[in-house]
XYZ file of C-alpha atoms in Angstrom:
703
model
C 29.630 20.886 -5.896
C 27.968 20.724 -9.253
C 24.695 22.818 -9.024
C 21.711 20.351 -9.123
C 20.392 19.909 -12.764
C 16.927 20.621 -12.100
C 14.127 20.002 -9.247
C 11.026 21.336 -8.236
C 9.982 25.025 -8.795
C 9.014 26.958 -5.976
C 5.414 26.253 -5.755
C 2.624 28.916 -5.459
C 1.344 26.272 -2.460
C 2.720 27.541 1.061
C 3.801 24.915 3.325
C 2.378 24.889 6.681
C 4.340 26.692 9.206
C 3.902 24.590 12.034
C 4.449 27.381 15.807
C 7.469 26.614 18.143
C 6.880 26.322 21.283
C 9.855 26.263 22.865
C 10.578 23.755 25.596
C 13.927 23.019 27.378
C 14.774 19.476 28.473
C 17.954 19.149 30.929
C 19.217 15.757 31.522
C 22.567 14.887 32.888
C 24.270 18.047 32.840
C 23.135 19.093 29.122
C 19.869 21.293 28.217
C 18.600 21.283 24.791
C 15.209 23.179 23.850
C 12.659 21.352 21.712
C 10.615 23.851 19.676
C 8.428 21.154 18.072
C 7.826 18.388 20.642
C 4.069 19.366 21.317
C 3.592 17.277 18.290
C 4.249 13.943 19.898
C 0.604 12.818 21.788
C 0.137 9.175 22.825
C -3.347 8.243 23.493
C -4.164 7.221 27.067
C -5.596 4.022 25.330
C -6.531 2.367 22.277
C -4.120 3.326 19.089
C -3.927 6.797 17.079
C -6.706 7.914 14.740
C -7.235 11.849 13.490
C -10.471 12.269 15.300
C -9.122 11.820 18.524
C -5.726 14.125 18.443
C -5.442 17.426 20.295
C -6.891 20.019 18.447
C -3.430 22.175 17.412
C -2.128 18.535 16.153
C -5.046 17.446 14.446
C -5.033 21.208 12.365
C -1.352 20.737 11.051
C -1.739 16.772 10.484
C -4.857 17.803 8.074
C -2.518 20.988 6.952
C 0.417 19.024 6.110
C -1.906 15.555 4.111
C -3.211 19.181 2.309
C -0.332 20.140 1.162
C 1.475 16.884 0.126
C -1.774 16.103 -1.754
C -1.226 20.118 -3.461
C 3.112 19.810 -3.463
C 2.655 16.625 -5.250
C 0.243 17.053 -7.785
C 2.022 17.985 -10.592
C 3.772 14.087 -10.399
C 0.411 12.617 -11.450
C 1.483 12.252 -14.925
C 4.694 10.035 -14.352
C 2.947 8.673 -10.741
C 0.677 6.775 -13.266
C 3.475 6.500 -16.263
C 5.125 4.453 -13.546
C 2.023 2.660 -11.880
C 1.306 1.137 -14.984
C 4.411 -0.434 -15.466
C 4.445 -1.539 -11.967
C 1.136 -3.417 -12.712
C 1.308 -4.208 -15.873
C 4.150 -6.560 -15.741
C 3.889 -7.533 -12.386
C 5.447 -10.831 -11.251
C 2.696 -13.374 -11.394
C 4.053 -16.950 -11.041
C 3.912 -18.227 -6.973
C 6.436 -20.613 -5.335
C 6.852 -24.399 -6.393
C 3.891 -26.132 -3.768
C 5.832 -27.590 -0.895
C 5.665 -31.025 0.832
C 3.786 -30.106 4.220
C 5.544 -29.947 7.492
C 5.086 -33.887 8.616
C 6.276 -34.859 5.175
C 3.013 -36.797 4.142
C 1.354 -36.355 0.953
C 0.223 -32.495 1.184
C 1.713 -30.205 -1.016
C 1.004 -25.931 0.099
C 1.525 -22.899 -1.740
C 0.530 -19.390 -1.564
C -0.374 -16.748 -4.805
C -1.480 -13.869 -6.208
C -3.322 -14.411 -9.109
C -3.834 -11.788 -11.885
C -5.373 -8.998 -11.417
C -5.454 -9.380 -7.406
C -3.167 -7.449 -4.490
C -3.420 -10.351 -2.060
C -1.705 -14.282 -1.318
C -4.183 -17.063 -1.430
C -2.686 -19.567 0.484
C -3.434 -23.280 -0.608
C -2.686 -27.165 0.329
C -2.846 -29.902 -2.310
C -3.269 -33.364 -2.142
C -1.051 -36.003 -3.955
C -3.976 -36.584 -6.236
C -6.832 -33.726 -6.915
C -8.839 -30.924 -5.679
C -6.143 -27.862 -4.399
C -7.983 -26.961 -0.433
C -8.194 -23.576 -0.269
C -7.323 -22.529 3.155
C -6.627 -18.382 3.414
C -7.783 -15.728 0.605
C -5.988 -12.792 2.093
C -8.299 -10.412 0.423
C -11.731 -11.563 2.230
C -9.963 -11.189 5.349
C -8.924 -7.495 4.416
C -12.316 -6.602 2.686
C -13.917 -3.481 5.046
C -10.756 -3.245 6.422
C -8.260 0.394 5.690
C -5.512 -1.945 7.009
C -4.709 -5.508 6.951
C -1.326 -7.416 7.059
C -0.992 -10.956 8.244
C 2.348 -12.549 8.854
C 3.816 -16.409 10.060
C 1.288 -18.217 8.009
C 1.953 -22.580 9.437
C 0.707 -25.111 9.191
C 0.436 -28.024 12.562
C 2.618 -30.663 12.692
C -0.195 -33.412 11.913
C -1.480 -30.557 8.783
C -4.784 -30.007 10.484
C -4.555 -26.453 11.060
C -3.684 -23.583 9.748
C -2.741 -20.457 11.196
C -1.208 -17.122 10.743
C -1.528 -13.393 12.951
C -3.181 -10.850 10.989
C -3.111 -7.049 12.386
C -6.056 -5.321 11.575
C -5.135 -1.363 12.931
C -1.294 -1.278 12.305
C 0.200 -0.967 15.522
C 1.732 -4.464 14.408
C -0.602 -5.809 17.555
C -2.253 -9.657 15.905
C -4.218 -11.511 17.012
C -3.910 -15.517 16.182
C -6.560 -16.902 13.719
C -6.819 -20.602 13.165
C -8.446 -22.994 10.606
C -9.752 -26.400 11.032
C -8.251 -27.729 8.026
C -10.837 -30.591 8.586
C -14.356 -28.491 8.462
C -13.463 -25.341 7.581
C -14.124 -23.619 10.693
C -11.967 -20.231 11.578
C -11.339 -19.219 15.113
C -9.631 -16.111 16.253
C -7.359 -18.292 19.434
C -6.009 -14.823 20.317
C -8.466 -11.705 19.955
C -5.932 -9.320 20.535
C -1.736 -8.298 21.500
C -0.226 -10.800 20.037
C 3.240 -10.842 18.731
C 3.777 -11.806 15.189
C 7.205 -12.195 13.582
C 8.096 -15.215 15.230
C 5.542 -14.848 17.360
C 3.752 -17.828 17.668
C 4.816 -21.873 17.071
C 1.649 -24.864 17.326
C 2.702 -27.102 20.271
C 5.037 -30.563 18.256
C 1.436 -32.347 19.759
C -0.946 -30.111 17.492
C -3.287 -29.798 20.428
C -1.607 -25.983 21.476
C -0.404 -22.940 20.189
C 2.566 -21.108 21.882
C 2.553 -17.510 21.943
C 3.895 -14.773 23.213
C 1.818 -11.425 23.933
C 2.905 -7.375 23.667
C 2.457 -5.326 26.806
C 1.471 -2.191 27.468
C 4.509 -0.094 26.312
C 4.134 -2.876 23.241
C 6.667 -4.778 24.322
C 6.604 -9.237 23.990
C 7.105 -9.728 27.261
C 4.729 -13.460 27.917
C 5.218 -16.815 27.054
C 1.334 -18.216 26.523
C 0.849 -21.593 25.735
C -3.185 -22.243 24.717
C -5.247 -25.456 23.684
C -6.646 -24.796 20.132
C -9.597 -27.186 21.663
C -10.581 -25.672 25.094
C -8.906 -22.410 24.585
C -7.446 -23.069 27.778
C -4.310 -20.312 28.457
C -1.454 -21.176 30.365
C 1.587 -18.704 31.507
C 4.916 -20.211 30.528
C 7.585 -17.688 31.124
C 7.548 -14.013 31.800
C 10.415 -11.414 31.129
C 11.372 -8.328 33.211
C 14.074 -7.354 31.364
C 12.731 -4.767 28.638
C 16.053 -4.594 27.045
C 14.939 -8.637 26.187
C 13.486 -9.118 23.068
C 11.878 -12.662 22.635
C 10.500 -15.371 20.156
C 9.197 -18.699 20.048
C 9.250 -21.853 17.320
C 9.604 -25.880 17.335
C 13.214 -27.153 16.659
C 14.253 -28.836 13.019
C 13.662 -32.313 14.403
C 10.050 -30.914 16.549
C 11.734 -32.146 19.810
C 11.536 -29.101 21.738
C 9.413 -25.652 21.457
C 12.533 -22.641 21.788
C 11.448 -20.086 23.515
C 14.458 -17.057 22.297
C 15.377 -14.428 24.245
C 17.607 -12.044 22.936
C 19.105 -8.707 22.952
C 22.080 -6.378 20.905
C 24.110 -7.955 23.419
C 22.810 -11.156 25.296
C 20.616 -14.084 24.728
C 19.103 -16.064 26.649
C 17.277 -19.777 25.420
C 15.033 -21.998 27.367
C 13.745 -25.228 26.081
C 10.249 -27.433 26.600
C 10.731 -30.678 25.622
C 7.739 -32.148 23.412
C 7.362 -35.669 25.191
C 6.334 -32.717 28.498
C 5.396 -29.961 26.639
C 2.931 -28.856 29.322
C 5.933 -28.409 31.759
C 7.302 -24.907 32.454
C 10.692 -23.853 29.951
C 14.024 -25.191 30.866
C 16.891 -22.523 30.585
C 20.110 -24.136 28.094
C 22.330 -21.257 29.720
C 22.148 -18.008 31.405
C 22.458 -14.816 29.556
C 25.509 -13.720 29.822
C 26.541 -9.843 28.377
C 28.200 -9.608 25.031
C 27.490 -13.562 24.913
C 24.640 -14.684 22.137
C 23.403 -18.208 21.475
C 20.901 -19.959 19.296
C 19.079 -23.457 19.810
C 18.601 -26.472 17.317
C 18.314 -29.815 17.015
C 19.372 -32.313 14.650
C 19.652 -36.311 14.914
C 19.248 -36.792 18.330
C 21.597 -33.459 18.964
C 21.334 -30.423 20.676
C 23.616 -27.214 18.475
C 24.047 -24.072 19.734
C 25.016 -21.186 17.752
C 27.465 -19.089 19.244
C 29.827 -16.138 19.324
C 30.623 -16.811 22.722
C 34.847 -17.267 24.139
C 35.484 -14.349 21.322
C 34.267 -16.285 17.906
C 33.025 -12.928 16.964
C 32.103 -14.363 13.130
C 30.402 -17.426 14.954
C 31.115 -20.850 15.912
C 28.899 -24.519 15.664
C 28.816 -26.621 18.966
C 26.780 -29.670 19.929
C 25.587 -29.581 23.409
C 24.621 -32.172 25.666
C 20.736 -33.242 25.961
C 20.264 -33.913 29.915
C 22.406 -31.123 31.471
C 23.086 -28.616 28.139
C 27.227 -28.484 28.557
C 29.208 -28.043 26.038
C 30.394 -31.114 24.195
C 31.853 -30.897 21.019
C 33.179 -27.949 18.324
C 31.273 -28.448 14.917
C 32.292 -25.897 12.828
C 34.895 -23.827 14.581
C 35.019 -20.162 14.777
C 36.482 -18.552 10.940
C 37.152 -15.319 11.199
C 36.198 -13.654 7.599
C 33.687 -16.138 7.625
C 30.278 -15.620 9.343
C 27.730 -18.492 10.376
C 24.693 -16.784 9.359
C 22.167 -19.614 10.012
C 21.981 -23.316 10.177
C 19.228 -25.693 9.019
C 18.987 -29.028 10.289
C 17.209 -31.957 8.447
C 17.500 -35.830 8.842
C 20.229 -36.919 6.640
C 22.409 -33.730 6.265
C 22.253 -29.946 8.086
C 22.243 -26.845 5.779
C 24.050 -23.984 6.522
C 24.110 -20.511 5.472
C 27.594 -18.075 5.703
C 28.918 -15.176 4.609
C 32.588 -14.887 2.937
C 33.662 -11.442 1.244
C 30.160 -10.366 1.467
C 28.779 -12.578 -0.752
C 26.366 -16.257 0.952
C 26.882 -19.992 0.255
C 25.257 -22.564 1.117
C 26.927 -25.480 2.720
C 25.551 -29.257 2.942
C 27.530 -30.724 5.993
C 26.727 -34.795 6.217
C 26.994 -36.739 9.511
C 30.176 -38.318 8.602
C 31.887 -34.549 8.385
C 31.908 -34.588 4.585
C 31.053 -31.472 3.364
C 29.514 -29.445 -0.170
C 29.931 -25.372 -1.212
C 27.054 -24.494 -2.874
C 27.919 -20.932 -4.441
C 27.331 -18.882 -7.350
C 29.378 -16.270 -9.232
C 27.001 -13.384 -10.247
C 28.395 -10.094 -8.626
C 26.131 -10.147 -6.018
C 22.985 -12.055 -4.954
C 20.685 -13.392 -1.989
C 20.035 -17.053 -0.860
C 18.040 -18.419 1.474
C 15.828 -21.645 2.763
C 12.477 -21.880 1.761
C 10.911 -21.880 5.456
C 8.744 -24.471 7.190
C 10.060 -27.769 5.193
C 10.361 -30.907 6.472
C 12.792 -32.506 8.448
C 12.600 -35.615 6.678
C 12.950 -34.391 3.320
C 15.692 -35.359 0.899
C 15.620 -32.828 -1.321
C 15.803 -29.420 0.444
C 14.264 -26.017 -1.683
C 15.915 -23.350 -1.260
C 15.809 -20.063 -3.870
C 18.161 -17.487 -5.175
C 17.714 -14.141 -6.831
C 19.876 -11.045 -7.761
C 18.830 -7.670 -8.126
C 18.940 -7.723 -12.067
C 16.634 -11.524 -11.420
C 13.828 -12.545 -9.603
C 13.969 -15.364 -7.195
C 14.488 -18.940 -8.967
C 13.256 -21.974 -6.710
C 16.609 -24.309 -7.002
C 16.342 -27.418 -4.689
C 20.180 -29.544 -3.309
C 19.364 -32.912 -2.717
C 20.869 -33.664 0.492
C 22.760 -37.061 -0.465
C 24.893 -35.878 -3.020
C 24.677 -32.087 -2.742
C 23.697 -31.796 -6.254
C 20.897 -29.604 -7.388
C 18.310 -28.462 -10.035
C 16.129 -25.628 -10.382
C 12.743 -26.264 -10.358
C 11.095 -22.920 -10.607
C 11.744 -19.278 -11.902
C 9.291 -16.155 -11.378
C 9.893 -13.661 -13.735
C 7.463 -11.243 -14.565
C 6.116 -10.676 -17.692
C 8.758 -9.795 -20.814
C 11.292 -9.327 -17.933
C 14.585 -10.321 -19.351
C 17.187 -9.922 -16.729
C 19.849 -9.959 -19.337
C 18.997 -6.589 -20.331
C 20.618 -6.000 -17.305
C 24.412 -4.789 -15.674
C 25.090 -6.193 -12.221
C 28.188 -4.969 -10.262
C 29.895 -4.479 -6.994
C 31.608 -1.555 -6.526
C 33.679 -0.448 -4.181
C 34.271 3.440 -2.157
C 37.358 3.829 -0.110
C 35.340 5.792 3.149
C 37.191 8.361 4.264
C 38.815 6.466 6.818
C 40.214 4.102 4.344
C 37.679 1.552 4.428
C 36.357 -0.475 0.676
C 32.534 0.237 0.994
C 30.801 -2.346 -0.754
C 28.228 -0.625 -3.731
C 25.927 -3.048 -5.602
C 24.280 -1.538 -8.864
C 22.334 -2.334 -11.510
C 21.601 -0.445 -14.613
C 20.855 -1.520 -18.529
C 23.214 -2.730 -20.547
C 21.663 -0.741 -23.424
C 23.439 1.884 -21.893
C 27.175 2.220 -21.944
C 28.483 1.756 -18.507
C 29.754 4.609 -18.167
C 27.406 6.851 -18.735
C 26.249 9.519 -16.043
C 23.322 8.684 -15.260
C 20.509 9.760 -12.495
C 21.046 7.595 -9.345
C 18.716 6.124 -6.319
C 21.389 5.166 -3.560
C 20.254 3.704 -1.153
C 21.636 1.712 2.006
C 20.220 0.333 5.917
C 23.104 0.134 8.173
C 21.858 -0.547 11.291
C 21.057 -3.627 13.877
C 23.542 -5.326 11.988
C 21.343 -6.963 9.258
C 22.892 -6.621 5.927
C 21.322 -5.439 2.680
C 21.318 -8.135 0.472
C 20.972 -7.419 -3.183
C 17.908 -9.598 -3.692
C 15.506 -7.998 -6.841
C 12.894 -5.462 -6.519
C 10.471 -4.990 -9.457
C 10.215 -1.302 -8.637
C 13.976 -0.590 -8.866
C 14.154 -2.414 -12.197
C 11.235 -0.463 -13.474
C 13.469 2.477 -12.302
C 16.129 1.153 -13.956
C 13.931 1.592 -16.954
C 12.629 4.718 -16.380
C 16.556 5.899 -16.752
C 18.132 5.542 -13.385
C 20.733 3.871 -12.107
C 20.169 1.983 -9.233
C 22.705 1.533 -6.132
C 23.252 -0.034 -2.783
C 25.145 1.256 -0.409
C 26.571 -1.868 2.146
C 27.295 0.497 4.923
C 28.746 -0.373 8.545
C 26.617 -0.710 10.960
C 24.852 -3.738 8.936
C 26.814 -7.206 9.068
C 28.340 -7.243 5.053
C 31.693 -7.788 5.660
C 31.103 -9.803 9.520
C 30.109 -8.599 12.995
C 32.857 -6.209 13.477
C 31.726 -4.472 10.258
C 28.690 -3.470 12.573
C 30.407 -2.942 15.355
C 32.369 0.695 13.284
C 28.293 1.712 12.947
C 26.989 1.621 15.326
C 27.239 3.837 19.260
C 29.741 6.498 19.012
C 30.995 5.471 15.266
C 27.345 5.397 13.836
C 28.527 8.842 12.261
C 30.556 6.172 9.792
C 27.329 4.837 8.417
C 26.793 7.768 6.784
C 29.918 9.242 5.689
C 30.227 5.802 4.130
C 27.289 6.330 2.361
C 28.856 10.395 0.966
C 31.956 8.040 -0.152
C 29.203 6.109 -1.990
C 27.785 8.618 -3.626
C 31.371 10.585 -4.419
C 32.482 7.495 -6.116
C 29.477 6.873 -8.291
C 30.446 10.914 -9.297
C 34.190 10.041 -9.683
C 33.946 6.613 -12.058
C 30.921 8.704 -14.070
C 28.326 6.534 -13.001
C 26.330 9.080 -11.746
C 25.462 13.124 -13.901
C 26.378 15.572 -10.821
C 23.581 17.382 -9.058
C 20.999 13.693 -10.049
C 21.784 11.714 -7.086
C 19.250 11.122 -5.221
C 19.080 9.153 -1.664
C 16.698 6.723 -0.266
C 16.115 5.290 3.267
C 13.085 3.438 5.558
C 13.290 3.328 9.358
C 17.042 3.400 10.807
C 18.345 3.751 6.280
C 16.097 6.643 7.232
C 17.924 7.961 9.459
C 21.438 7.366 7.921
C 20.162 8.528 4.237
C 18.647 12.116 6.665
C 21.970 12.235 8.068
C 23.697 12.277 5.516
C 22.306 15.114 3.879
C 22.821 17.241 7.043
C 26.290 16.551 6.797
C 26.446 17.493 2.545
C 22.580 18.587 1.493
C 24.377 19.817 -1.557
C 25.384 16.573 -3.216
C 22.020 15.354 -2.912
C 19.240 15.973 -5.967
C 16.626 15.012 -3.399
C 16.280 12.770 -0.883
C 13.132 9.751 0.045
C 13.002 9.190 4.237
C 9.840 6.162 4.610
C 9.100 6.435 8.171
C 12.394 7.572 9.320
C 14.495 7.147 12.642
C 15.393 11.085 12.381
C 14.738 12.244 16.388
C 16.819 9.960 17.804
C 18.391 12.795 21.372
C 14.801 11.915 21.817
C 13.229 8.948 21.484
C 16.326 7.570 22.882
C 15.651 9.401 25.697
C 12.643 8.167 26.218
C 12.591 5.159 28.413
C 8.931 4.074 27.428
C 8.974 3.510 23.982
C 8.848 -0.085 23.130
C 12.086 -0.431 21.564
C 14.678 2.210 23.387
C 15.476 -0.467 26.588
C 16.272 -2.736 23.781
C 17.998 -0.670 21.514
C 20.820 0.663 24.258
C 23.553 -1.249 23.460
C 23.119 -0.083 19.183
C 22.615 3.257 20.595
C 24.382 4.585 23.544
C 21.740 5.548 26.761
C 21.856 9.870 26.664
C 19.724 8.977 30.138
C 22.823 7.888 31.777
C 25.974 8.468 29.855
C 26.928 11.483 28.755
C 29.580 10.726 25.844
C 25.996 9.075 25.140
C 24.677 11.541 24.995
C 27.347 13.454 22.808
C 27.084 11.840 19.990
C 23.250 10.592 19.796
C 23.403 14.492 19.648
C 25.867 15.369 17.546
C 24.150 13.109 14.352
C 20.673 13.083 15.200
C 19.026 14.871 11.952
C 16.236 16.719 13.629
C 18.471 18.170 16.284
C 21.461 19.330 13.496
C 18.908 21.017 10.612
C 21.878 23.722 9.090
C 20.641 27.113 7.748
C 21.697 26.298 4.271
C 19.394 25.098 0.781
C 18.149 21.852 1.545
C 17.404 19.232 -1.147
C 13.580 18.171 -2.159
C 13.140 15.994 0.500
C 10.226 13.570 1.085
C 9.192 12.125 3.852
C 6.621 9.314 5.020
C 4.755 8.447 8.319
C 1.853 6.232 9.793
C 0.357 7.459 12.056
C -0.195 4.190 14.663
C 3.055 3.742 14.316
C 4.639 2.836 17.488
C 8.769 1.976 16.273
C 9.095 5.044 14.754
C 6.183 7.396 15.710
C 4.793 10.092 13.315
C 6.081 12.872 15.038
C 9.548 12.314 14.414
C 9.435 13.134 10.747
C 6.963 16.030 11.115
C 9.519 17.871 13.343
C 12.414 17.711 10.810
C 10.360 18.771 8.367
C 9.130 21.858 10.727
C 12.822 22.096 11.920
C 13.775 22.324 7.751
C 11.048 24.606 6.770
C 12.431 27.329 9.386
C 16.191 26.800 8.735
C 16.497 25.900 5.429
C 17.468 28.703 2.960
C 16.329 27.343 -0.350
C 13.131 27.153 -1.610
C 13.032 23.084 -2.018
C 9.905 21.533 -0.728
C 10.029 19.377 2.374
C 6.883 16.698 1.861
C 5.187 15.243 4.924
C 3.234 12.006 3.426
C 1.037 10.558 6.515
C -1.369 7.793 6.562
C -3.426 7.670 8.713
C -4.649 4.049 9.231
C -1.178 2.583 9.066
C 1.906 1.868 11.258
C 5.581 1.549 10.695
C 4.749 -0.652 7.547
C 2.084 0.116 4.908
C -1.004 -2.527 4.540
C 0.345 -6.379 3.030
C -1.593 -5.028 -0.700
C 0.896 -5.187 -4.178
C -1.350 -2.782 -4.934
C -0.272 -0.216 -1.903
C 2.952 -0.928 -2.642
C 2.924 -0.211 -6.111
C 1.405 2.977 -5.764
C 4.049 4.598 -3.024
C 7.098 2.812 -5.548
C 5.216 4.981 -8.355
C 5.414 7.944 -5.972
C 8.860 8.105 -4.676
C 10.123 7.313 -8.489
C 7.919 10.274 -9.569
C 9.601 12.435 -7.019
C 12.966 10.897 -8.130
C 12.651 11.759 -11.776
C 11.408 15.575 -10.748
C 14.185 16.252 -8.822
C 16.328 14.117 -10.775
C 15.099 16.618 -13.750
C 14.356 13.423 -15.572
C 10.738 12.845 -17.463
C 10.553 9.234 -17.107
C 8.314 8.993 -20.149
C 10.605 10.335 -22.364
C 13.460 8.186 -21.059
C 12.768 5.008 -22.712
């Protein structure tokens, strides 16, 4: 393996040395010793704060923060270089106004004004002045953390609501604006679940919302009256392995409660005509069977993998007894049916074939109009909350080389036109080369690889590369536009996405071949992608930096353990790296839900051994490690701060080299940073400056 081109110089600042307090853990006949278990702290109530930590832990984390500040100080000029370019030319355009849900004269917008870092939501009448609805900068003022989600108007356009998190622990309050009077009420004070966790009733008189329990698991569905605040419990889920979401059906005829785990699901419906009635189950959960429901022109639709339809099929269901009536779209192996979006004039479905998405307009009489694009990698998505009765449906199309453009498809004839474009100032999409390559995994699988570089650089030039990936939970890493990625490419890098197994880029089998006892495939796929870039001359030896978020952090840290000399550096954001201990914690909010993805080390010896063999924390070696930068949020309940803190301590204890292992801890955030463009750009500037230092590149001299 080629020697790394350049890296951090040995620092005169000594890293914190975490005390080793060996704790012996025995389960299902296996024993391990965890020397840093003491770093785990869960307060008896409330969220974590620095001042509330036990003294020894408080001292250690303060030392980590001070060390990170000092060891990253030499990067300040490069950080500022990236930050200037990110902020000077950032996208400022907004999406074209979309019609109101009730298809009346109101049109809703959100935009990020020039020079601002938060969104402003408004609505526009057919004639006259726009009405401001929500200024997130005003809502965020005075709070160290702010993130809002699930913004939506009521069906009658009387109310506008959103969920907001003021702490960083994903426990939301629900706020409702009366658009007639301007009054804002906090309808639900706390412990609500955003991200698909609340919806207006079809009558617009109530809000259906999901409550999170003491373990942060969504477990109850409530209905709260907007006028009087009366709250009724409608459903309580007792299986911690089931997740909950609530939505209205496309035509507004039902409220749909979806309960789902990795290997099963169950849907309960509440009819609009009787929205005060209890939910009614469609089909009971069955291990191995997923289904979701929607409504189209007086018909119920079921999207399911039942009876071996692993890439899913679409069925029509009887409105009265929920029996299966007709197969509308059969199972087609190799063509994954991702989603269906019903409208009065046609049904739109989004499907994936050979890793690429396409949109299909399906007319009631059976005619179909497919819409695909000829770029080697791209992503399409329907705009949310469009009127069921609309004839013109909006969707976005983007690639890593081109920001989102808004397209509008006519449901009657399937023709589409561009209606808007989001382009950063002075950004030229024609300056970039976008490619879809394939790397060969050790077992022969062909791993898709999306690569972005500049056209004014020779195609076969060996450049520094930032290689990223995710590969978990069947979530595809969509090749979307990233302004920070474009800025990094301008600085002299190639930017590459490894579409490793564990995602669903090649169908549901692609996911199954990268989970449980096959999880190692994700890591070896990632390594294969790095070697392929070296073999074809796209990457300079010793100058590949790996980057991943959450389960993507597991991916890159696992790959780092398997081939530490391959990487010039590793960036792991809120990384899931203490797998064995976390998956052995039955009280963790996500562990019961995610056992089908990883296995259960509390009950299954084979699962224990598989997890122990790949867990990054458990497999630190006595070798020369590359520079490692990990981030953590003190209030994170999904991937707690102690996971990266323990990994870093273990690497410092065992590594033979002198490169830094750095923990960047945010005491005010959770799994996600505050929803603030300035914060997002500051983080990207830090990561890219770190990547440049690891790869021996000075960004302001590169172009």
